[in-house]
Amino acid sequence: ALSSPLLAQAAPPESARLRDAALTDDLAWEITEGLTTEIGPRKAGSDAEARARDWAVAKLKALGFANVRVETFEVPYWERGDASAEIVAPFPQPLTLAALGNSGGTGPKGLKAELVGFDSLAALEAADPASIKGKIVFVTHRMAAAQDGSHYGPVGQIRRIGPSIASQKGAAAILIRSIGTDEHRNPHTGSQDWKDGAAPIPALALANPDADQLERVLKRGQPVTIALRVTAKMAGKRTSGNVIAEVPGRDPSLPIVLVGGHLDSWDQGTGAIDDAAGVAITTAAAKRIMDAGQPLRTIRVVWFGSEEIGLFGGVDYREKHKEEKHHFLAESDFGADRIWRFQTSVADAALPAMKPIAAALAPLGIVQGGKNGDASGSDISEIQKLGIPVLALSQDGTRYFDLHHTPDDTLDKVDPAQLRQNVAAWTAMLAVAANDSTDYGPVPPRK
Amino acid sequence: ALSSPLLAQAAPPESARLRDAALTDDLAWEITEGLTTEIGPRKAGSDAEARARDWAVAKLKALGFANVRVETFEVPYWERGDASAEIVAPFPQPLTLAALGNSGGTGPKGLKAELVGFDSLAALEAADPASIKGKIVFVTHRMAAAQDGSHYGPVGQIRRIGPSIASQKGAAAILIRSIGTDEHRNPHTGSQDWKDGAAPIPALALANPDADQLERVLKRGQPVTIALRVTAKMAGKRTSGNVIAEVPGRDPSLPIVLVGGHLDSWDQGTGAIDDAAGVAITTAAAKRIMDAGQPLRTIRVVWFGSEEIGLFGGVDYREKHKEEKHHFLAESDFGADRIWRFQTSVADAALPAMKPIAAALAPLGIVQGGKNGDASGSDISEIQKLGIPVLALSQDGTRYFDLHHTPDDTLDKVDPAQLRQNVAAWTAMLAVAANDSTDYGPVPPRK
Ligand SMILES: [Zn+2]
Ligand SMILES: [Zn+2]
Ligand SMILES: [Zn+2]
Ligand SMILES: [Zn+2]
C-alpha cells in the first residue's frame, strides 16, 4: 500500500474538486491568446503597454472581478531603435544581435573597432583596461538549461553588469553571447543598468549561433574588426501602471492574498511565456475560486507593469500598499510548462499549514521542495521587503531560456495541457490558502 | 541465419574498407566549417560568392585535386534591401518576414492596404480579381515535415507561383506563410519568378508564428490593415561561376563521374546545410577515392554557383559540357542528416550493376528504394536533360525544412556523426561506381 507523510494528509475535499475541474480550464488560454494576439508586444512604458492595461481592465471587469483599477507610475523609457553589426575583417559577414535594455547608441555613422574576446565575466573583470580601451568587448559564456533555471542567476550577471564593467574599462561597445539555451538566430534581450556612473555604451546580445561564429573567427588568430550601428537611446519618462482586481473575501478584516504576474513584455516577441501566461494562470485560478463561492480572504490579482526594465510595478505596489496586511504573495513568471515544485517562505510555525496545500498539489505531480525561506519572485521580491510570506509554484524551466526575451516568445510555445496543469495547481493552492484563517508569518523583511 | 538477395550480393572488399575508414572522416566537417566561417553567407552573384569561389579553388588545390578551375557565367542580381511590416489595425504590432527572391519593392514611403487571406493556393487561384485588386494577399498553408521532403514540391508552389498569380489579379503585395516546418521567428526565403509577364510586386514570407498570428487576427472578423516597407530590387547582372576539380581516372577515354553540390547560399544564414555540407560531403568522398589509388574513371567534383536563384550553375555546366560523355551524375543538396535511401535513374539493363553499390551501402542503414528513373537533383536536373544516368543518396529531410533558407541555417545544425555517415555512403558508392566499366545508360533525356 502507498504510504507517506504527505499522502497521510488528505487535501480538503473542496480543493480537490476545484483542482480537478481546473484541468479543463480554457480561461488561461483565452487570456494568453487574447493578450498576445490583440496587443502583441507590450514594452514597458510603450503605447502598447497602455493598450494592454485597457485590455486587462475590460477583461477583468467582464470576468466579474471587483475593484478593477489601474495604479499608474512613471518609468524611464528606452527606445530600441535599430541595431546591425558585421564582421568587417578578416571574414566579412553580418551578425544577428539585439540591443540590451538601456544600451547606448553609436550615432548615425556607427563605429568600427577591433574585437577583444573573453570567455567569462571573471576574465573581463580581471582584464587590464589598456587591453580594452577603444575596443569592442565580446563576452562568450554559454548558459546551460536547468529545470529550476538556476543558471540564469550567475550567467545572467554577464548581461546585468558586463556592460558597466566594459564601459568603466573604456570599451567602445560590448557584445555578449545571449543569455539563453537555444541555437537559433534569435538574440535574447534583457535589462541592465549602468552601475557606478558607467557611461552608456552600445551593449548588445548576439544570437548563440553568432557567438559560436565569432568564437571560431577569433580562434583563427587574426585581428577581428567589427562594424556596429545602434540607434538605441533613452527617451524621457513614460507612464506605466499596475492593473489590480479583486475577489472580495468573506472577512475583509483578514490580511489579503496577492497573486499575479507581469503585463509588460519585451518588444521582440509577443510575451506569451513571459508573461501573458503568468497573468492568465493566476487570473484563471482566482476566477475559479470566485465562481465556487466567496473565499474567506480577499484575493487580489495584480498584473504588474514595467517588470522587465527593473521591477517598477513591484516597487510601486509596495510603496502604495505598505500599510495593508497581506496573508501571502505568489507570482507566476516562469512560463507555462508544468509545475513540479511547491516552495514556501513562511514562518516555521506555519509549516504544518502547508501540508494540506502540498496534499492538494501532490496528485498533479508536484512535490514540496526547496528550502523554506527561498520562495520568491520578481515583482514580489520588492513587496517581500515588507516582510510578507510567499508561496511559490515552480514551473519546469528546461526550455524557458530557449525562448526568454527573444522574438520566439510567441503563443505557439504555450502548451495548452501544461497551462491547464498550472491553473489546476494555482486553484488548489488558493482553495486551501485563501480559506485558511491561520497566519503564515511572521517572516523577516527580504533584504 | 540472415539471408536476403541484397546481403547475398557482397560489396567489393575495397569499397567496404574505404566506406568504414570514411566513418572517421574530418574533411567534410573541415570544409563545412571553413566555408561557413571564413565566407559565411554566399548569395548568388554577390561578392561573397566570388570570395567563396576563391576559397574553393585554394581548398581544392591544397587537397591535391587536378584541373581545378572556375567556369564563370552572368546572373541577374537581386538586392534584398530591407523589409518591415506591421499590422496597423485592428491590433497594431510588427510582423517578422523576409522578401522572396526577385521581390519587388514598395518605394521608400511603403504601402498600406487591406489584407485578404487565402488558406491555399487553389483558393487564391479561384479568387475573383475584384476581391484582390489593390489589397495585400496572404496565403497561409502549413508545410508538414517528411523524411523525403515530399511536401516541398506541392506546398512550395505557393512561393513559386503565388506571387505571379497575386500580381496578375492586381494585388498590391503578397505575404505567404513560410514554406517551412518550424515554429521560430525565422522566415524562409527562396526563389520565385514572375511568370507570364506578371509585374513585380512586394512578395514576402512571414515566419510561421507570424502567419499563425495573422490567421488569428483575421478570424476576429474585422478589416485588417497592413503597412509594408520593402526596398528589394533587381540590380543588373553579376558574375557567378562553377568551381570544378578532378580526380583523373586510369582510362581517360571512359565517360566521367560527376558529383557535387552548390557553393552559393541564401543570404540570411551561412548556408551550412544548404549547401556547404553538400560540397563538403562529395569532395571528401572524392578525396578518399583519390587517396586510395587512381580510380578507373575520372571523377569530376562541381561546386555549382547560383543554384538558389534558378539552377544557373547547372544550366551553364550543361551548355559548356554537352559534348562530354558522363557515366552518371550525383548531387548532395538536402542537408547532412543520415542517408537512408539509395535511388537510381539508370537503364533497366544496368540494374544488376546497382547491386554491389546497394550491398556496399547496406551496412550504413541504407536501402535501395524509390522508383528507378526518379533519382534527380537540383542543378543536375538541368544536366539530366542531356540523357545521363543519375545515382542519388537521399538524406533524412525530417528537420531540413525547419532550417532551409532561414537565418538558422548555421554550422551548429550539422551533426558531425551524421555528416560522416554521408561521407562513408558517398565513398562506398564512388568506390564501386567509378571503378565500374559497364554503362549505366542509356536513359532518356529528362524533360
Ligand atoms: Zn518575466
Ligand atoms: Zn522577462
Ligand atoms: Zn540547395
Ligand atoms: Zn536552397
Tab-separated table of N, CA, C and O and ligand atoms in Angstrom, chain A residues 262 274-275 307-308 333 378 400 404-405, ligand 1:
chain	number	residue	atom	x	y	z
A	262	HIS	N	3.321	39.603	-14.667
A	262	HIS	CA	3.503	40.950	-15.219
A	262	HIS	C	2.906	41.093	-16.614
A	262	HIS	O	2.939	40.181	-17.429
A	274	ASP	N	6.387	34.932	-21.240
A	274	ASP	CA	6.922	35.958	-20.320
A	274	ASP	C	6.233	37.273	-20.645
A	274	ASP	O	6.737	38.042	-21.426
A	275	ASP	N	5.010	37.530	-20.066
A	275	ASP	CA	4.446	36.735	-19.010
A	275	ASP	C	2.923	36.732	-19.138
A	275	ASP	O	2.211	36.743	-18.144
A	307	GLU	N	7.793	45.355	-15.405
A	307	GLU	CA	8.675	44.425	-14.682
A	307	GLU	C	10.018	44.327	-15.377
A	307	GLU	O	11.071	44.294	-14.736
A	308	GLU	N	9.980	44.259	-16.719
A	308	GLU	CA	11.185	43.890	-17.476
A	308	GLU	C	12.317	44.896	-17.335
A	308	GLU	O	13.474	44.541	-17.485
A	333	ASP	N	5.821	33.734	-13.081
A	333	ASP	CA	6.640	34.439	-14.077
A	333	ASP	C	7.785	33.554	-14.551
A	333	ASP	O	8.945	33.941	-14.546
A	378	SER	N	9.781	37.820	-9.031
A	378	SER	CA	10.471	39.023	-9.480
A	378	SER	C	9.812	40.258	-8.861
A	378	SER	O	10.351	40.849	-7.924
A	400	TYR	N	12.627	27.136	-20.919
A	400	TYR	CA	12.239	28.543	-20.752
A	400	TYR	C	13.279	29.476	-21.372
A	400	TYR	O	12.933	30.435	-22.070
A	404	HIS	N	13.091	32.874	-23.738
A	404	HIS	CA	13.053	34.037	-22.859
A	404	HIS	C	13.668	35.277	-23.521
A	404	HIS	O	14.816	35.258	-23.950
A	405	HIS	N	12.841	36.342	-23.636
A	405	HIS	CA	13.331	37.629	-24.143
A	405	HIS	C	13.801	37.570	-25.593
A	405	HIS	O	14.662	38.346	-25.996
C	1	ZN	ZN	9.017	37.826	-16.630
